[in-house]
Short mmCIF file of C-alpha atoms in Angstrom, two decimals:
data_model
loop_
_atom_site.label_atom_id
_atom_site.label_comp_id
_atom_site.label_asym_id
_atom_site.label_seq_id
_atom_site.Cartn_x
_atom_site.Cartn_y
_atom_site.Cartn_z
CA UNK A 1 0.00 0.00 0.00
CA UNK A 2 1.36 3.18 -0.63
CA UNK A 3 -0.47 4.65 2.61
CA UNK A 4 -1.24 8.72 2.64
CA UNK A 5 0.24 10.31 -0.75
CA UNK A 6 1.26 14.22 -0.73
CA UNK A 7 1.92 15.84 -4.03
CA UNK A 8 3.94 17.85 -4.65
CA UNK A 9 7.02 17.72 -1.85
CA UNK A 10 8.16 21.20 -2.17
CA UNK A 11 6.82 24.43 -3.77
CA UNK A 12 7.57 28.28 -3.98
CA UNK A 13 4.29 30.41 -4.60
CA UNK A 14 4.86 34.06 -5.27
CA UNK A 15 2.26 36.32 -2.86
CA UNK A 16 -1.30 36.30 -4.60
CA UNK A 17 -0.99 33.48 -6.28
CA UNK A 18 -3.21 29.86 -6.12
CA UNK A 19 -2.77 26.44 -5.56
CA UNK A 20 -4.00 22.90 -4.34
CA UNK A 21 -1.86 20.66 -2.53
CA UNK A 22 -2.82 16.97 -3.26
CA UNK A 23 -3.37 14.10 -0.86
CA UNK A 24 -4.67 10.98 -1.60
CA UNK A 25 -4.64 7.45 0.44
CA UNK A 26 -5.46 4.25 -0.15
CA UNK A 27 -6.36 2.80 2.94
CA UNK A 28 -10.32 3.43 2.44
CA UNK A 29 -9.73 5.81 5.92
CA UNK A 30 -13.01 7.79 6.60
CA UNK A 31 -11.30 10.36 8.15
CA UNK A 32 -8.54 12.77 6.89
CA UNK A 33 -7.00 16.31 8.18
CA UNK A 34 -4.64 18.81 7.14
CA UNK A 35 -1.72 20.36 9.38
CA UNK A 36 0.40 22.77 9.03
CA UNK A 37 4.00 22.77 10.77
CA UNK A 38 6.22 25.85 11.71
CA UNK A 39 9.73 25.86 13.05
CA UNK A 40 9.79 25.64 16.37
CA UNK A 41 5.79 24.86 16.62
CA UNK A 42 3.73 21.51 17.01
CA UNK A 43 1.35 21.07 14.01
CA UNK A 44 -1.69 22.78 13.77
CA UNK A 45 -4.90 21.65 12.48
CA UNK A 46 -5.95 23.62 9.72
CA UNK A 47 -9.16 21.54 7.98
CA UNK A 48 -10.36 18.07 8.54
CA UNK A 49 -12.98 15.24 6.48
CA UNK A 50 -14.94 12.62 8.06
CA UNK A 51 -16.35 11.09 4.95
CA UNK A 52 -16.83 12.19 1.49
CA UNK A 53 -18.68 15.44 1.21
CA UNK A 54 -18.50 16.47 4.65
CA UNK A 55 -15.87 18.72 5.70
CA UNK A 56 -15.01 20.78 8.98
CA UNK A 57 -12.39 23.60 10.16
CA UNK A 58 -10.03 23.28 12.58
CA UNK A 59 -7.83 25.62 14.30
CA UNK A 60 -6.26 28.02 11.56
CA UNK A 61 -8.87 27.48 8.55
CA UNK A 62 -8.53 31.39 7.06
CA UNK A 63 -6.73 31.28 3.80
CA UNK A 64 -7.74 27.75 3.24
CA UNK A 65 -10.17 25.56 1.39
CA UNK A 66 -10.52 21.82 1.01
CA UNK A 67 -13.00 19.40 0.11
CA UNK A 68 -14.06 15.45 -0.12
CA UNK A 69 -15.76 14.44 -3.11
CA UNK A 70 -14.36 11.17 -2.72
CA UNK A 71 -12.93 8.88 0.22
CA UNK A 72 -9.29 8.60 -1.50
CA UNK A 73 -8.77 12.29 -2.44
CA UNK A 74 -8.60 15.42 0.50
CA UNK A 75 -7.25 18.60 -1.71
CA UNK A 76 -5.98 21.78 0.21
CA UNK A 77 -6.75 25.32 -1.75
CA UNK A 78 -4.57 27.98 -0.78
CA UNK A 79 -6.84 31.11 -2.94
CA UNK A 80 -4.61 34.27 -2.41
CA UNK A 81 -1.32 33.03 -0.98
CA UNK A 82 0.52 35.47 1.55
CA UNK A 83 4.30 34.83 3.25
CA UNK A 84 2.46 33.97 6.99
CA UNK A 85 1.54 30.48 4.56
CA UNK A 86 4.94 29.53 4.64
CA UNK A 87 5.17 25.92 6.30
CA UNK A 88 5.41 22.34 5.97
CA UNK A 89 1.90 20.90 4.99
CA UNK A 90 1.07 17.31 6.35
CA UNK A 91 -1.98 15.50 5.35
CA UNK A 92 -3.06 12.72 8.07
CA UNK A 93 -5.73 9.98 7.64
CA UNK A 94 -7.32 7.21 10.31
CA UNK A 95 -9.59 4.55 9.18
CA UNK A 96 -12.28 6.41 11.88
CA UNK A 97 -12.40 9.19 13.90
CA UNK A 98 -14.11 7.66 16.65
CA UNK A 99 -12.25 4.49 16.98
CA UNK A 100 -9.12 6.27 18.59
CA UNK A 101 -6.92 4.80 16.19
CA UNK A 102 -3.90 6.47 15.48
CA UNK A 103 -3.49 9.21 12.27
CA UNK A 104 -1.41 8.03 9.03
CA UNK A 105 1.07 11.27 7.89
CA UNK A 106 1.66 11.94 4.95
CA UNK A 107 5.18 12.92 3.67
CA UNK A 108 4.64 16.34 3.92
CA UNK A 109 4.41 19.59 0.97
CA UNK A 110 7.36 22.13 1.74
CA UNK A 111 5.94 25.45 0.59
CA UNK A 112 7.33 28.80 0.15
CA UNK A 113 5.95 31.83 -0.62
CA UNK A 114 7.35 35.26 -1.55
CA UNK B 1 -8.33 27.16 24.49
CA UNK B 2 -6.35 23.81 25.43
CA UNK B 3 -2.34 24.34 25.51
CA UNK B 4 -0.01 21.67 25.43
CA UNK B 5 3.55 22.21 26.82
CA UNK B 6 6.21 19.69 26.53
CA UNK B 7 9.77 20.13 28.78
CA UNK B 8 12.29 19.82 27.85
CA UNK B 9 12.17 21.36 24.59
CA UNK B 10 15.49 20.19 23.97
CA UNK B 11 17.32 17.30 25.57
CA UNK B 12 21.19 16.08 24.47
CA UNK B 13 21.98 12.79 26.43
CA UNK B 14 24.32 10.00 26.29
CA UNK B 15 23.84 6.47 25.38
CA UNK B 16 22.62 4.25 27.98
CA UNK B 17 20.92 6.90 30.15
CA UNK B 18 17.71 7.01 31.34
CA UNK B 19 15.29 10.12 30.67
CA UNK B 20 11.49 11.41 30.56
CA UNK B 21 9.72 14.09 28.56
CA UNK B 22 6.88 15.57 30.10
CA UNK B 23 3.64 16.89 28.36
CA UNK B 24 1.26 19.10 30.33
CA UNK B 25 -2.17 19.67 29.14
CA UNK B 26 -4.36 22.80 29.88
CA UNK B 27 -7.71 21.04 29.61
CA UNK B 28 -9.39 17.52 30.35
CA UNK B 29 -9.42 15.16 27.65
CA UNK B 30 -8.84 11.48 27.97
CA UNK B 31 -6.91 11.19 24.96
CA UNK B 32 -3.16 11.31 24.55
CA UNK B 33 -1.06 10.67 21.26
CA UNK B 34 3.13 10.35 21.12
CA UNK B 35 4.84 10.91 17.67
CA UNK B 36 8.31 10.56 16.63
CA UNK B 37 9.72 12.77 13.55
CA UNK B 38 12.97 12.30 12.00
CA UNK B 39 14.44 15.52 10.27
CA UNK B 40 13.03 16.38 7.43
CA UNK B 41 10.61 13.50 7.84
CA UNK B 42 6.61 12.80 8.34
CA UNK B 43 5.55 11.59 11.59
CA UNK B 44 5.49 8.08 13.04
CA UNK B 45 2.63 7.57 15.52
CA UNK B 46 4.16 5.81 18.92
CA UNK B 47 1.46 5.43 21.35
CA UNK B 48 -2.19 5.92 21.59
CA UNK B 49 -3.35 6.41 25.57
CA UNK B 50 -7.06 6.41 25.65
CA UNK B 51 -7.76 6.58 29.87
CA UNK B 52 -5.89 7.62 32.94
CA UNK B 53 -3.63 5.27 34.30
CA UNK B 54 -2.98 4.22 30.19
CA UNK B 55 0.42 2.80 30.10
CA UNK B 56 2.14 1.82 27.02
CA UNK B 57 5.41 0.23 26.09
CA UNK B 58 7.77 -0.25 22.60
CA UNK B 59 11.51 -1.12 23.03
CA UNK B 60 13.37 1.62 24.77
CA UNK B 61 9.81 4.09 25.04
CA UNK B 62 7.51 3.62 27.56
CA UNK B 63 4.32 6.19 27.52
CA UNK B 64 1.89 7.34 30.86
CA UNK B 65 -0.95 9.19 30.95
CA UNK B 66 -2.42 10.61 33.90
CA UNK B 67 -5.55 12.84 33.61
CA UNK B 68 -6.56 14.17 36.56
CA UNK B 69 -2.85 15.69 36.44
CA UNK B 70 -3.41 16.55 32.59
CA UNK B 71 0.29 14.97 32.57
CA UNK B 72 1.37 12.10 29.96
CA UNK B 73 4.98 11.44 30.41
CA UNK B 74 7.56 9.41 27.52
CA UNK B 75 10.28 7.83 29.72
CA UNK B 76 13.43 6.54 27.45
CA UNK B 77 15.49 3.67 29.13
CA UNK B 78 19.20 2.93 28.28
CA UNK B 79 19.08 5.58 25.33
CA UNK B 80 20.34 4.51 22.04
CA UNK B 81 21.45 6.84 19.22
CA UNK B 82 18.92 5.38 16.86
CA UNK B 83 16.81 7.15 18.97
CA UNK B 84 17.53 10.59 18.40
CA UNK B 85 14.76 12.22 16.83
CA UNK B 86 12.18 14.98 17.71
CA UNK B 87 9.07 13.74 19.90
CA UNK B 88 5.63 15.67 20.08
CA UNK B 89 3.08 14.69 22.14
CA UNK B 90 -0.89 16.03 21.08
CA UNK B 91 -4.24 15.83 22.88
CA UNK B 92 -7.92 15.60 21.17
CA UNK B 93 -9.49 18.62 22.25
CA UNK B 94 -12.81 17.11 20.86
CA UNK B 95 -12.88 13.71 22.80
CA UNK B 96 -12.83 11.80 19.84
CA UNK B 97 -12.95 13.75 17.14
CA UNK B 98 -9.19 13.44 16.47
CA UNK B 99 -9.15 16.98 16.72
CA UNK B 100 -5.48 17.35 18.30
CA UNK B 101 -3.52 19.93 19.63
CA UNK B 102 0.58 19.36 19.41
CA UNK B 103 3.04 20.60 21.89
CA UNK B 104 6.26 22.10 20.37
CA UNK B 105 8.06 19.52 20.04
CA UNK B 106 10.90 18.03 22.57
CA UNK B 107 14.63 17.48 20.19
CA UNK B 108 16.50 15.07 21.44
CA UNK B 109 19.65 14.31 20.60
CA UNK B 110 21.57 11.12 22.03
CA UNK B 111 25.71 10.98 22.33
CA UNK B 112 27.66 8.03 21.81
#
């Protein structure tokens, strides 16, 4: 299995400008989550899925978009990007959210912007 | 708001020592992850602790969790290099939800 996918690994965005980080697994996990890591910080939970179509914000949702049209697929819009997005993005999945089973990370999307 | 505080943040041993890294919690919650990252790595979940008194154990890690103290504690025994690595500890703030909140982070660093 090739577990929680994260495309791509790095990326520089100039300020203003779009983009969707991808994240796919393939683990037929109902639940999936975005993060986003700073130096020096714990993650931070920025949007999270517990099934197709149903999507929910976490702790630091503004400048961010996602949905779940499908169980594999959890895509992360960035719509105006600004420097403060800066971070490593990790996409986690668990097969349910109420079953206390641990998360699946992803590898992680370095992204820069200017 | 539920904070999470690990101590220490950073923590250079030698080999063969004994040590613990402490996470405090701000709020209840009954649920208590432990996560390794390498640098420049993902994470790699260690321990779930799902009730007070939770104790769990892999090689060289062994993981507490005590609630009414909002304390979960990661005690290393006999420290081996192989261990060096940066350890976060995070708490559901949703009971359930997998909602979690991550402390910063404790580096540690073990010396031949």
């Amino acid at each position: 299995n090739a577990g929680v996918t994260q495309t791509p690994k790095f990326q520089v965005l100039k300020t203003g400008q779009s983009m969707t980080l991808q994240c796919a697994q393939d683990m037929n996990h109902e639940y999936m989550s975005w993060y986003r890591q700073d130096p020096g910080m714990g993650l931070r939970l920025i949007h999270y899925s517990v099934g197709a179509g149903i999507t929910d914000q976490g702790e630091v949702p503004n400048g961010y978009n996602v949905s779940r049209s499908t169980t594999e697929d959890f895509p992360l819009r960035l719509l105006s990007a600004a420097p403060s997005q800066t971070s490593v993005y990790f996409c986690a999945s668990s097969y349910s959210r109420t079953t206390n089973e641990k998360l699946f990370f992803g590898s992680g999307t370095q992204l820069s912007v200017l | 708001e539920l904070k999470v505080e690990q101590n220490p943040l950073f923590l250079s041993m030698q080999e063969g020592k004994n040590y613990t890294i402490y996470c405090n919690y701000s709020t209840t919650s009954d649920r208590l992850y432990w996560y390794r990252q390498d640098p420049g790595k993902s994470l790699e979940s260690l321990f779930v602790l799902l009730s007070n008194g939770a104790v769990k154990q892999e090689g060289r890690l062994m993981a507490s969790l005590d609630t009414k103290a909002r304390l979960s504690t990661l005690h290393i025994t006999a420290a081996v290099h192989d261990l060096s690595a940066t350890y976060f500890c995070a708490v559901d703030w949703a009971q359930g939800a997998q909602k979690l909140v991550f402390g910063q982070g404790t580096r540690l660093t073990i010396n031949p």
